[in-house]
PDB file of C-alpha atoms in Angstrom:
ATOM      1  CA  MET A  24     -82.834  12.507  28.466  1.00 39.00           C
ATOM      2  CA  LYS A  25     -79.381  12.600  30.063  1.00 33.00           C
ATOM      3  CA  LYS A  26     -79.483   8.739  30.378  1.00 35.00           C
ATOM      4  CA  ILE A  27     -80.274   8.386  26.639  1.00 36.00           C
ATOM      5  CA  SER A  28     -77.488  10.839  25.618  1.00 34.00           C
ATOM      6  CA  LEU A  29     -75.100   9.044  27.857  1.00 31.00           C
ATOM      7  CA  LEU A  30     -76.043   5.650  26.441  1.00 31.00           C
ATOM      8  CA  ALA A  31     -75.760   6.876  22.841  1.00 33.00           C
ATOM      9  CA  PHE A  32     -72.358   8.402  23.558  1.00 32.00           C
ATOM     10  CA  ALA A  33     -71.211   5.192  25.238  1.00 32.00           C
ATOM     11  CA  THR A  34     -72.434   3.181  22.284  1.00 30.00           C
ATOM     12  CA  LEU A  35     -70.848   5.540  19.848  1.00 33.00           C
ATOM     13  CA  LEU A  36     -67.516   5.309  21.786  1.00 32.00           C
ATOM     14  CA  LEU A  37     -67.712   1.585  21.854  1.00 34.00           C
ATOM     15  CA  LEU A  38     -68.334   1.422  18.022  1.00 34.00           C
ATOM     16  CA  THR A  39     -65.598   3.823  17.318  1.00 33.00           C
ATOM     17  CA  SER A  40     -63.179   1.830  19.552  1.00 36.00           C
ATOM     18  CA  CYS A  41     -64.190  -1.450  17.906  1.00 42.00           C
ATOM     19  CA  GLY A  42     -63.897   0.051  14.419  1.00 40.00           C
ATOM     20  CA  ASN A  43     -60.303   1.139  14.792  1.00 42.00           C
ATOM     21  CA  ASP A  44     -59.180  -2.265  16.222  1.00 42.00           C
ATOM     22  CA  ASP A  45     -60.941  -4.031  13.403  1.00 43.00           C
ATOM     23  CA  ASN A  46     -59.449  -1.775  10.781  1.00 41.00           C
ATOM     24  CA  GLU A  47     -55.970  -2.306  12.254  1.00 40.00           C
ATOM     25  CA  ASN A  48     -56.352  -6.098  12.395  1.00 42.00           C
ATOM     26  CA  SER A  49     -57.750  -6.022   8.845  1.00 42.00           C
ATOM     27  CA  GLN A  50     -54.680  -3.963   7.705  1.00 42.00           C
ATOM     28  CA  ASN A  51     -52.348  -6.489   9.183  1.00 41.00           C
ATOM     29  CA  GLU A  52     -54.185  -9.317   7.514  1.00 48.00           C
ATOM     30  CA  ILE A  53     -54.102  -7.571   4.105  1.00 63.00           C
ATOM     31  CA  ASN A  54     -50.461  -6.604   4.422  1.00 83.00           C
ATOM     32  CA  PRO A  55     -48.683  -9.136   6.569  1.00 93.00           C
ATOM     33  CA  ILE A  56     -45.288  -7.661   5.490  1.00 95.00           C
ATOM     34  CA  VAL A  57     -45.714  -4.653   7.638  1.00 96.00           C
ATOM     35  CA  GLY A  58     -43.570  -4.798  10.731  1.00 96.00           C
ATOM     36  CA  ASN A  59     -39.973  -5.459  11.910  1.00 97.00           C
ATOM     37  CA  TRP A  60     -38.204  -8.516  10.628  1.00 98.00           C
ATOM     38  CA  LYS A  61     -34.893 -10.358  11.238  1.00 97.00           C
ATOM     39  CA  MET A  62     -33.216 -13.068   9.316  1.00 96.00           C
ATOM     40  CA  SER A  63     -33.494 -16.463  11.098  1.00 97.00           C
ATOM     41  CA  LYS A  64     -32.111 -19.146   8.952  1.00 97.00           C
ATOM     42  CA  THR A  65     -31.266 -20.100   5.294  1.00 97.00           C
ATOM     43  CA  MET A  66     -32.621 -23.194   3.740  1.00 98.00           C
ATOM     44  CA  ILE A  67     -32.557 -25.272   0.631  1.00 98.00           C
ATOM     45  CA  ILE A  68     -35.820 -26.649  -0.440  1.00 97.00           C
ATOM     46  CA  SER A  69     -36.000 -29.595  -2.838  1.00 97.00           C
ATOM     47  CA  GLY A  70     -37.649 -28.846  -6.220  1.00 97.00           C
ATOM     48  CA  SER A  71     -38.866 -32.394  -6.558  1.00 96.00           C
ATOM     49  CA  ASN A  72     -40.679 -32.910  -3.276  1.00 97.00           C
ATOM     50  CA  ASN A  73     -40.316 -29.655  -1.158  1.00 95.00           C
ATOM     51  CA  ALA A  74     -38.193 -31.497   1.512  1.00 97.00           C
ATOM     52  CA  ILE A  75     -35.678 -29.353   3.300  1.00 97.00           C
ATOM     53  CA  LEU A  76     -32.345 -30.356   1.980  1.00 97.00           C
ATOM     54  CA  GLN A  77     -30.277 -28.057   4.236  1.00 97.00           C
ATOM     55  CA  SER A  78     -30.942 -25.561   6.945  1.00 98.00           C
ATOM     56  CA  SER A  79     -28.578 -23.202   8.737  1.00 97.00           C
ATOM     57  CA  PRO A  80     -29.334 -20.616  11.374  1.00 98.00           C
ATOM     58  CA  VAL A  81     -28.248 -17.007  10.654  1.00 96.00           C
ATOM     59  CA  THR A  82     -25.516 -16.221  13.228  1.00 95.00           C
ATOM     60  CA  GLY A  83     -23.172 -13.513  14.154  1.00 95.00           C
ATOM     61  CA  CYS A  84     -23.759  -9.878  13.299  1.00 95.00           C
ATOM     62  CA  GLU A  85     -25.881 -10.759  10.357  1.00 94.00           C
ATOM     63  CA  ALA A  86     -28.520 -12.035  12.792  1.00 95.00           C
ATOM     64  CA  LEU A  87     -28.817  -8.471  14.181  1.00 96.00           C
ATOM     65  CA  ASN A  88     -29.742  -6.804  10.880  1.00 96.00           C
ATOM     66  CA  THR A  89     -33.194  -5.375  11.019  1.00 96.00           C
ATOM     67  CA  PHE A  90     -35.675  -4.890   8.163  1.00 96.00           C
ATOM     68  CA  GLU A  91     -38.722  -2.639   8.892  1.00 97.00           C
ATOM     69  CA  PHE A  92     -41.657  -2.232   6.565  1.00 96.00           C
ATOM     70  CA  GLY A  93     -44.222   0.419   7.304  1.00 96.00           C
ATOM     71  CA  GLN A  94     -47.927   0.818   6.383  1.00 94.00           C
ATOM     72  CA  ASN A  95     -46.982   3.820   4.359  1.00 94.00           C
ATOM     73  CA  ARG A  96     -44.899   1.654   2.003  1.00 95.00           C
ATOM     74  CA  GLY A  97     -41.706   2.926   3.507  1.00 97.00           C
ATOM     75  CA  PHE A  98     -38.822   0.631   4.585  1.00 97.00           C
ATOM     76  CA  SER A  99     -35.636   0.851   6.462  1.00 97.00           C
ATOM     77  CA  ILE A 100     -32.764  -1.583   6.879  1.00 96.00           C
ATOM     78  CA  LYS A 101     -30.064  -1.479   9.541  1.00 97.00           C
ATOM     79  CA  TYR A 102     -26.929  -3.486   8.942  1.00 96.00           C
ATOM     80  CA  TYR A 103     -24.360  -4.736  11.451  1.00 96.00           C
ATOM     81  CA  THR A 104     -20.800  -5.959  10.940  1.00 95.00           C
ATOM     82  CA  THR A 105     -17.992  -7.331  13.035  1.00 93.00           C
ATOM     83  CA  ASN A 106     -15.358  -4.861  14.477  1.00 91.00           C
ATOM     84  CA  ASN A 107     -12.730  -7.189  16.019  1.00 87.00           C
ATOM     85  CA  THR A 108     -15.005  -9.200  18.226  1.00 88.00           C
ATOM     86  CA  GLU A 109     -18.087  -7.040  18.602  1.00 94.00           C
ATOM     87  CA  CYS A 110     -21.013  -6.308  16.251  1.00 95.00           C
ATOM     88  CA  ILE A 111     -21.387  -2.576  15.404  1.00 95.00           C
ATOM     89  CA  ALA A 112     -23.934  -0.694  13.216  1.00 94.00           C
ATOM     90  CA  ASP A 113     -22.428  -0.634   9.674  1.00 93.00           C
ATOM     91  CA  GLY A 114     -25.074   1.066   7.497  1.00 93.00           C
ATOM     92  CA  PHE A 115     -28.662   2.054   7.036  1.00 94.00           C
ATOM     93  CA  ASP A 116     -30.828   2.000   3.942  1.00 96.00           C
ATOM     94  CA  THR A 117     -34.316   3.673   3.401  1.00 96.00           C
ATOM     95  CA  GLY A 118     -36.745   3.948   0.622  1.00 97.00           C
ATOM     96  CA  THR A 119     -40.156   2.644  -0.449  1.00 97.00           C
ATOM     97  CA  TYR A 120     -41.327  -0.872  -1.163  1.00 96.00           C
ATOM     98  CA  GLN A 121     -44.137  -2.387  -3.251  1.00 95.00           C
ATOM     99  CA  TYR A 122     -45.379  -5.901  -2.841  1.00 93.00           C
ATOM    100  CA  SER A 123     -47.535  -7.659  -5.485  1.00 93.00           C
ATOM    101  CA  GLU A 124     -49.536 -10.609  -4.057  1.00 91.00           C
ATOM    102  CA  ASN A 125     -50.113 -11.865  -7.671  1.00 93.00           C
ATOM    103  CA  THR A 126     -46.482 -12.064  -8.740  1.00 95.00           C
ATOM    104  CA  LYS A 127     -44.954 -12.571  -5.247  1.00 95.00           C
ATOM    105  CA  MET A 128     -42.505  -9.809  -6.078  1.00 96.00           C
ATOM    106  CA  LEU A 129     -41.194  -7.432  -3.531  1.00 96.00           C
ATOM    107  CA  THR A 130     -39.547  -4.337  -5.010  1.00 96.00           C
ATOM    108  CA  PHE A 131     -37.399  -1.927  -3.189  1.00 95.00           C
ATOM    109  CA  THR A 132     -36.722   1.643  -4.379  1.00 96.00           C
ATOM    110  CA  TYR A 133     -33.849   2.947  -2.237  1.00 96.00           C
ATOM    111  CA  SER A 134     -33.465   6.619  -1.390  1.00 94.00           C
ATOM    112  CA  ASP A 135     -30.645   6.806  -3.972  1.00 93.00           C
ATOM    113  CA  SER A 136     -33.081   5.572  -6.688  1.00 94.00           C
ATOM    114  CA  MET A 137     -31.532   2.084  -7.002  1.00 94.00           C
ATOM    115  CA  VAL A 138     -34.192  -0.539  -7.467  1.00 96.00           C
ATOM    116  CA  GLU A 139     -33.986  -4.206  -6.371  1.00 96.00           C
ATOM    117  CA  SER A 140     -36.472  -7.044  -6.331  1.00 95.00           C
ATOM    118  CA  SER A 141     -36.953 -10.246  -4.481  1.00 95.00           C
ATOM    119  CA  VAL A 142     -39.360 -13.085  -4.999  1.00 96.00           C
ATOM    120  CA  ILE A 143     -41.355 -14.014  -1.898  1.00 96.00           C
ATOM    121  CA  HIS A 144     -41.518 -17.812  -1.563  1.00 95.00           C
ATOM    122  CA  SER A 145     -44.041 -17.549   1.241  1.00 95.00           C
ATOM    123  CA  LEU A 146     -45.482 -14.940   3.646  1.00 96.00           C
ATOM    124  CA  ASN A 147     -47.715 -14.979   6.645  1.00 95.00           C
ATOM    125  CA  ASN A 148     -48.129 -12.776   9.843  1.00 94.00           C
ATOM    126  CA  THR A 149     -45.005 -14.292  11.458  1.00 96.00           C
ATOM    127  CA  GLU A 150     -42.693 -15.681   8.802  1.00 97.00           C
ATOM    128  CA  MET A 151     -41.467 -14.502   5.389  1.00 97.00           C
ATOM    129  CA  MET A 152     -39.228 -16.569   3.058  1.00 97.00           C
ATOM    130  CA  THR A 153     -37.412 -14.860   0.236  1.00 96.00           C
ATOM    131  CA  VAL A 154     -35.832 -16.696  -2.727  1.00 97.00           C
ATOM    132  CA  ASP A 155     -32.091 -16.336  -2.689  1.00 95.00           C
ATOM    133  CA  HIS A 156     -31.081 -18.627  -5.493  1.00 95.00           C
ATOM    134  CA  ILE A 157     -32.430 -21.429  -7.704  1.00 96.00           C
ATOM    135  CA  GLU A 158     -30.290 -24.334  -8.966  1.00 97.00           C
ATOM    136  CA  ASP A 159     -30.036 -28.127  -8.721  1.00 97.00           C
ATOM    137  CA  TYR A 160     -28.208 -28.402  -5.350  1.00 97.00           C
ATOM    138  CA  ASN A 161     -28.768 -32.116  -4.891  1.00 96.00           C
ATOM    139  CA  GLY A 162     -27.894 -33.288  -8.466  1.00 96.00           C
ATOM    140  CA  ASP A 163     -31.269 -34.923  -9.163  1.00 97.00           C
ATOM    141  CA  GLY A 164     -31.992 -32.980 -12.261  1.00 97.00           C
ATOM    142  CA  VAL A 165     -34.665 -30.683 -10.728  1.00 97.00           C
ATOM    143  CA  ASN A 166     -33.922 -27.126  -9.663  1.00 98.00           C
ATOM    144  CA  ASP A 167     -34.052 -26.549  -5.885  1.00 98.00           C
ATOM    145  CA  THR A 168     -34.649 -23.222  -4.188  1.00 97.00           C
ATOM    146  CA  SER A 169     -32.363 -21.497  -1.607  1.00 97.00           C
ATOM    147  CA  VAL A 170     -34.452 -19.262   0.709  1.00 97.00           C
ATOM    148  CA  ILE A 171     -33.860 -16.924   3.509  1.00 96.00           C
ATOM    149  CA  LEU A 172     -36.328 -17.189   6.405  1.00 97.00           C
ATOM    150  CA  PHE A 173     -37.223 -13.976   8.171  1.00 97.00           C
ATOM    151  CA  LYS A 174     -39.159 -13.873  11.473  1.00 97.00           C
ATOM    152  CA  LYS A 175     -41.364 -10.934  12.446  1.00 97.00           C
ATOM    153  CA  GLN A 176     -40.209  -9.322  15.633  1.00 96.00           C
ATOM    154  CA  PRO A 177     -42.702  -8.628  18.421  1.00 90.00           C
TER     155      PRO A 177
END
């Protein structure tokens, strides 16, 4: 009887442990925006053929800015700026966010009730591109898209 109880407990423990991992993995697959992000580069993408017309790495203090999105729909952003020759923390924003997979719209409601929205150009578990501006950068008569590429931090 002890052997059966021990086996049942071990099986229950194993199933419970596997269940939590599966649920966590499934949450990340459902909501890949959750995590810590940093800006990596800016790009201009051709509207006529999706070629990258220009790409520039994000450098300096701006590269230290961090964007954190939680499972609970909360967000925080930490900003850095240059003070003489060093980067120093220069601000912190918090609030809630909402992401619509259908419209690709990411909406921020800041703690001071200000609301801003960004269009997500693409999103996966490691990279997120937000639309910065749309215009005809290369003069071919077709609007191109300026995007900011964010990389998820480990």
